Amino acid sequence: AVMGLQVRGKLMVLTMRLTPRLPAGSEDPTRPPKLNDGVLIDVELVDTANLKRYVVVRDERGLRIKSNDFTSQLHNGQPGLFTYTFAAPEANVSALDVRYGQWPPFTNVPVQR
């Protein structure tokens, strides 16, 4: 679930909630890539009005500013929160599409300022 797109100065934070629904009796934790057919989750935002694509920004070491999908553990039926940081869109952008892993895109997600 998309929990929000929040602009903070020149940056915008996407907060996602993942809640695994594993077969009954699954007690072992899982990781986000396992929920995404074994592939690390790729995240991007699409501005369909201005034809722009936003990717997760990197810090001075070249590392993406996001939650660590690879090491995070999720338990069956329990939500986990993940954040991803992007450059903020122009002031006139009120909604973006969120592409998150293998799942269908979330369309027209409001940008909160």
mmCIF file with all atom_site columns, C-alpha atoms in Angstrom:
data_model
loop_
_atom_site.group_PDB
_atom_site.id
_atom_site.type_symbol
_atom_site.label_atom_id
_atom_site.label_alt_id
_atom_site.label_comp_id
_atom_site.label_asym_id
_atom_site.label_entity_id
_atom_site.label_seq_id
_atom_site.pdbx_PDB_ins_code
_atom_site.Cartn_x
_atom_site.Cartn_y
_atom_site.Cartn_z
_atom_site.occupancy
_atom_site.B_iso_or_equiv
_atom_site.pdbx_formal_charge
_atom_site.auth_seq_id
_atom_site.auth_comp_id
_atom_site.auth_asym_id
_atom_site.auth_atom_id
_atom_site.pdbx_PDB_model_num
ATOM 1   C CA . ALA A 1 1   ? 0.000  0.000   0.000   1.00 0.00 ? 1   ALA A CA 1
ATOM 2   C CA . VAL A 1 2   ? 1.137  3.546   -0.686  1.00 0.00 ? 2   VAL A CA 1
ATOM 3   C CA . MET A 1 3   ? 1.121  5.444   2.594   1.00 0.00 ? 3   MET A CA 1
ATOM 4   C CA . GLY A 1 4   ? 2.083  8.783   1.076   1.00 0.00 ? 4   GLY A CA 1
ATOM 5   C CA . LEU A 1 5   ? 4.265  11.013  -1.064  1.00 0.00 ? 5   LEU A CA 1
ATOM 6   C CA . GLN A 1 6   ? 5.478  13.833  1.190   1.00 0.00 ? 6   GLN A CA 1
ATOM 7   C CA . VAL A 1 7   ? 7.537  16.774  -0.104  1.00 0.00 ? 7   VAL A CA 1
ATOM 8   C CA . ARG A 1 8   ? 10.175 18.031  2.341   1.00 0.00 ? 8   ARG A CA 1
ATOM 9   C CA . GLY A 1 9   ? 12.064 20.941  0.805   1.00 0.00 ? 9   GLY A CA 1
ATOM 10  C CA . LYS A 1 10  ? 13.863 19.781  -2.339  1.00 0.00 ? 10  LYS A CA 1
ATOM 11  C CA . LEU A 1 11  ? 13.149 16.113  -1.608  1.00 0.00 ? 11  LEU A CA 1
ATOM 12  C CA . MET A 1 12  ? 10.071 13.905  -1.531  1.00 0.00 ? 12  MET A CA 1
ATOM 13  C CA . VAL A 1 13  ? 9.652  10.738  0.531   1.00 0.00 ? 13  VAL A CA 1
ATOM 14  C CA . LEU A 1 14  ? 7.543  7.805   -0.628  1.00 0.00 ? 14  LEU A CA 1
ATOM 15  C CA . THR A 1 15  ? 6.336  5.579   2.223   1.00 0.00 ? 15  THR A CA 1
ATOM 16  C CA . MET A 1 16  ? 5.136  2.084   1.329   1.00 0.00 ? 16  MET A CA 1
ATOM 17  C CA . ARG A 1 17  ? 3.596  -0.602  3.525   1.00 0.00 ? 17  ARG A CA 1
ATOM 18  C CA . LEU A 1 18  ? 4.166  -4.270  2.706   1.00 0.00 ? 18  LEU A CA 1
ATOM 19  C CA . THR A 1 19  ? 2.103  -6.909  4.490   1.00 0.00 ? 19  THR A CA 1
ATOM 20  C CA . PRO A 1 20  ? 2.947  -10.471 3.439   1.00 0.00 ? 20  PRO A CA 1
ATOM 21  C CA . ARG A 1 21  ? 0.102  -12.959 3.125   1.00 0.00 ? 21  ARG A CA 1
ATOM 22  C CA . LEU A 1 22  ? 1.895  -16.284 3.327   1.00 0.00 ? 22  LEU A CA 1
ATOM 23  C CA . PRO A 1 23  ? 0.367  -19.789 3.468   1.00 0.00 ? 23  PRO A CA 1
ATOM 24  C CA . ALA A 1 24  ? -1.066 -20.819 6.818   1.00 0.00 ? 24  ALA A CA 1
ATOM 25  C CA . GLY A 1 25  ? 1.587  -22.036 9.216   1.00 0.00 ? 25  GLY A CA 1
ATOM 26  C CA . SER A 1 26  ? 4.364  -19.921 7.697   1.00 0.00 ? 26  SER A CA 1
ATOM 27  C CA . GLU A 1 27  ? 6.270  -18.806 10.774  1.00 0.00 ? 27  GLU A CA 1
ATOM 28  C CA . ASP A 1 28  ? 9.617  -17.917 9.170   1.00 0.00 ? 28  ASP A CA 1
ATOM 29  C CA . PRO A 1 29  ? 10.093 -14.265 8.209   1.00 0.00 ? 29  PRO A CA 1
ATOM 30  C CA . THR A 1 30  ? 10.367 -13.326 4.568   1.00 0.00 ? 30  THR A CA 1
ATOM 31  C CA . ARG A 1 31  ? 12.107 -10.465 2.763   1.00 0.00 ? 31  ARG A CA 1
ATOM 32  C CA . PRO A 1 32  ? 10.629 -7.995  0.250   1.00 0.00 ? 32  PRO A CA 1
ATOM 33  C CA . PRO A 1 33  ? 12.500 -9.480  -2.753  1.00 0.00 ? 33  PRO A CA 1
ATOM 34  C CA . LYS A 1 34  ? 10.861 -12.862 -2.102  1.00 0.00 ? 34  LYS A CA 1
ATOM 35  C CA . LEU A 1 35  ? 7.464  -11.171 -2.425  1.00 0.00 ? 35  LEU A CA 1
ATOM 36  C CA . ASN A 1 36  ? 8.684  -9.691  -5.741  1.00 0.00 ? 36  ASN A CA 1
ATOM 37  C CA . ASP A 1 37  ? 9.529  -13.016 -7.465  1.00 0.00 ? 37  ASP A CA 1
ATOM 38  C CA . GLY A 1 38  ? 13.013 -13.033 -5.918  1.00 0.00 ? 38  GLY A CA 1
ATOM 39  C CA . VAL A 1 39  ? 14.073 -9.716  -7.464  1.00 0.00 ? 39  VAL A CA 1
ATOM 40  C CA . LEU A 1 40  ? 15.064 -6.568  -5.552  1.00 0.00 ? 40  LEU A CA 1
ATOM 41  C CA . ILE A 1 41  ? 12.207 -4.084  -5.615  1.00 0.00 ? 41  ILE A CA 1
ATOM 42  C CA . ASP A 1 42  ? 12.674 -1.343  -8.201  1.00 0.00 ? 42  ASP A CA 1
ATOM 43  C CA . VAL A 1 43  ? 10.817 1.890   -7.424  1.00 0.00 ? 43  VAL A CA 1
ATOM 44  C CA . GLU A 1 44  ? 10.119 4.840   -9.688  1.00 0.00 ? 44  GLU A CA 1
ATOM 45  C CA . LEU A 1 45  ? 7.636  7.683   -9.887  1.00 0.00 ? 45  LEU A CA 1
ATOM 46  C CA . VAL A 1 46  ? 6.067  8.813   -13.147 1.00 0.00 ? 46  VAL A CA 1
ATOM 47  C CA . ASP A 1 47  ? 4.706  12.279  -13.868 1.00 0.00 ? 47  ASP A CA 1
ATOM 48  C CA . THR A 1 48  ? 2.334  11.552  -16.736 1.00 0.00 ? 48  THR A CA 1
ATOM 49  C CA . ALA A 1 49  ? 1.403  15.224  -17.235 1.00 0.00 ? 49  ALA A CA 1
ATOM 50  C CA . ASN A 1 50  ? 4.976  16.485  -17.678 1.00 0.00 ? 50  ASN A CA 1
ATOM 51  C CA . LEU A 1 51  ? 6.383  13.204  -19.033 1.00 0.00 ? 51  LEU A CA 1
ATOM 52  C CA . LYS A 1 52  ? 9.046  12.820  -16.336 1.00 0.00 ? 52  LYS A CA 1
ATOM 53  C CA . ARG A 1 53  ? 10.356 9.817   -14.433 1.00 0.00 ? 53  ARG A CA 1
ATOM 54  C CA . TYR A 1 54  ? 11.846 10.059  -10.942 1.00 0.00 ? 54  TYR A CA 1
ATOM 55  C CA . VAL A 1 55  ? 14.276 7.521   -9.475  1.00 0.00 ? 55  VAL A CA 1
ATOM 56  C CA . VAL A 1 56  ? 15.569 7.169   -5.918  1.00 0.00 ? 56  VAL A CA 1
ATOM 57  C CA . VAL A 1 57  ? 18.280 9.763   -5.213  1.00 0.00 ? 57  VAL A CA 1
ATOM 58  C CA . ARG A 1 58  ? 21.787 8.801   -4.124  1.00 0.00 ? 58  ARG A CA 1
ATOM 59  C CA . ASP A 1 59  ? 23.899 10.198  -1.302  1.00 0.00 ? 59  ASP A CA 1
ATOM 60  C CA . GLU A 1 60  ? 27.505 11.402  -1.513  1.00 0.00 ? 60  GLU A CA 1
ATOM 61  C CA . ARG A 1 61  ? 28.730 7.768   -1.366  1.00 0.00 ? 61  ARG A CA 1
ATOM 62  C CA . GLY A 1 62  ? 26.525 6.790   -4.313  1.00 0.00 ? 62  GLY A CA 1
ATOM 63  C CA . LEU A 1 63  ? 24.090 4.804   -2.158  1.00 0.00 ? 63  LEU A CA 1
ATOM 64  C CA . ARG A 1 64  ? 20.352 5.096   -2.756  1.00 0.00 ? 64  ARG A CA 1
ATOM 65  C CA . ILE A 1 65  ? 18.469 6.860   0.033   1.00 0.00 ? 65  ILE A CA 1
ATOM 66  C CA . LYS A 1 66  ? 15.903 4.193   0.858   1.00 0.00 ? 66  LYS A CA 1
ATOM 67  C CA . SER A 1 67  ? 15.027 1.403   3.238   1.00 0.00 ? 67  SER A CA 1
ATOM 68  C CA . ASN A 1 68  ? 17.107 -1.724  2.887   1.00 0.00 ? 68  ASN A CA 1
ATOM 69  C CA . ASP A 1 69  ? 14.731 -4.109  1.091   1.00 0.00 ? 69  ASP A CA 1
ATOM 70  C CA . PHE A 1 70  ? 17.339 -6.870  1.032   1.00 0.00 ? 70  PHE A CA 1
ATOM 71  C CA . THR A 1 71  ? 17.885 -7.243  4.788   1.00 0.00 ? 71  THR A CA 1
ATOM 72  C CA . SER A 1 72  ? 14.459 -6.211  6.111   1.00 0.00 ? 72  SER A CA 1
ATOM 73  C CA . GLN A 1 73  ? 12.435 -9.063  7.530   1.00 0.00 ? 73  GLN A CA 1
ATOM 74  C CA . LEU A 1 74  ? 8.660  -9.286  7.253   1.00 0.00 ? 74  LEU A CA 1
ATOM 75  C CA . HIS A 1 75  ? 6.431  -11.599 9.260   1.00 0.00 ? 75  HIS A CA 1
ATOM 76  C CA . ASN A 1 76  ? 3.223  -13.140 7.961   1.00 0.00 ? 76  ASN A CA 1
ATOM 77  C CA . GLY A 1 77  ? 0.300  -10.726 8.301   1.00 0.00 ? 77  GLY A CA 1
ATOM 78  C CA . GLN A 1 78  ? 2.402  -7.979  9.915   1.00 0.00 ? 78  GLN A CA 1
ATOM 79  C CA . PRO A 1 79  ? 3.002  -4.728  8.017   1.00 0.00 ? 79  PRO A CA 1
ATOM 80  C CA . GLY A 1 80  ? 6.456  -3.349  7.381   1.00 0.00 ? 80  GLY A CA 1
ATOM 81  C CA . LEU A 1 81  ? 7.145  0.255   6.372   1.00 0.00 ? 81  LEU A CA 1
ATOM 82  C CA . PHE A 1 82  ? 9.672  1.194   3.694   1.00 0.00 ? 82  PHE A CA 1
ATOM 83  C CA . THR A 1 83  ? 10.763 4.659   2.577   1.00 0.00 ? 83  THR A CA 1
ATOM 84  C CA . TYR A 1 84  ? 12.327 5.906   -0.663  1.00 0.00 ? 84  TYR A CA 1
ATOM 85  C CA . THR A 1 85  ? 13.645 9.434   -1.297  1.00 0.00 ? 85  THR A CA 1
ATOM 86  C CA . PHE A 1 86  ? 13.255 11.260  -4.618  1.00 0.00 ? 86  PHE A CA 1
ATOM 87  C CA . ALA A 1 87  ? 13.859 14.771  -5.932  1.00 0.00 ? 87  ALA A CA 1
ATOM 88  C CA . ALA A 1 88  ? 10.736 16.833  -5.314  1.00 0.00 ? 88  ALA A CA 1
ATOM 89  C CA . PRO A 1 89  ? 8.621  17.565  -8.389  1.00 0.00 ? 89  PRO A CA 1
ATOM 90  C CA . GLU A 1 90  ? 7.684  21.061  -9.512  1.00 0.00 ? 90  GLU A CA 1
ATOM 91  C CA . ALA A 1 91  ? 5.129  22.899  -7.377  1.00 0.00 ? 91  ALA A CA 1
ATOM 92  C CA . ASN A 1 92  ? 2.330  22.388  -9.930  1.00 0.00 ? 92  ASN A CA 1
ATOM 93  C CA . VAL A 1 93  ? 2.555  18.578  -9.747  1.00 0.00 ? 93  VAL A CA 1
ATOM 94  C CA . SER A 1 94  ? -0.307 17.326  -7.585  1.00 0.00 ? 94  SER A CA 1
ATOM 95  C CA . ALA A 1 95  ? -0.126 13.560  -8.249  1.00 0.00 ? 95  ALA A CA 1
ATOM 96  C CA . LEU A 1 96  ? 2.288  10.928  -9.540  1.00 0.00 ? 96  LEU A CA 1
ATOM 97  C CA . ASP A 1 97  ? 2.093  7.283   -10.541 1.00 0.00 ? 97  ASP A CA 1
ATOM 98  C CA . VAL A 1 98  ? 4.112  4.892   -8.363  1.00 0.00 ? 98  VAL A CA 1
ATOM 99  C CA . ARG A 1 99  ? 5.738  1.859   -9.964  1.00 0.00 ? 99  ARG A CA 1
ATOM 100 C CA . TYR A 1 100 ? 6.733  -0.579  -7.236  1.00 0.00 ? 100 TYR A CA 1
ATOM 101 C CA . GLY A 1 101 ? 8.280  -3.924  -8.050  1.00 0.00 ? 101 GLY A CA 1
ATOM 102 C CA . GLN A 1 102 ? 6.288  -6.371  -10.132 1.00 0.00 ? 102 GLN A CA 1
ATOM 103 C CA . TRP A 1 103 ? 2.914  -5.079  -8.979  1.00 0.00 ? 103 TRP A CA 1
ATOM 104 C CA . PRO A 1 104 ? 0.571  -2.974  -11.131 1.00 0.00 ? 104 PRO A CA 1
ATOM 105 C CA . PRO A 1 105 ? 1.277  0.758   -10.816 1.00 0.00 ? 105 PRO A CA 1
ATOM 106 C CA . PHE A 1 106 ? -0.507 2.886   -8.254  1.00 0.00 ? 106 PHE A CA 1
ATOM 107 C CA . THR A 1 107 ? -1.965 5.735   -10.311 1.00 0.00 ? 107 THR A CA 1
ATOM 108 C CA . ASN A 1 108 ? -2.625 9.364   -9.371  1.00 0.00 ? 108 ASN A CA 1
ATOM 109 C CA . VAL A 1 109 ? -1.081 9.186   -5.899  1.00 0.00 ? 109 VAL A CA 1
ATOM 110 C CA . PRO A 1 110 ? -1.476 12.657  -4.306  1.00 0.00 ? 110 PRO A CA 1
ATOM 111 C CA . VAL A 1 111 ? 1.681  14.655  -3.571  1.00 0.00 ? 111 VAL A CA 1
ATOM 112 C CA . GLN A 1 112 ? 1.466  16.140  -0.080  1.00 0.00 ? 112 GLN A CA 1
ATOM 113 C CA . ARG A 1 113 ? 3.173  19.482  0.488   1.00 0.00 ? 113 ARG A CA 1
#
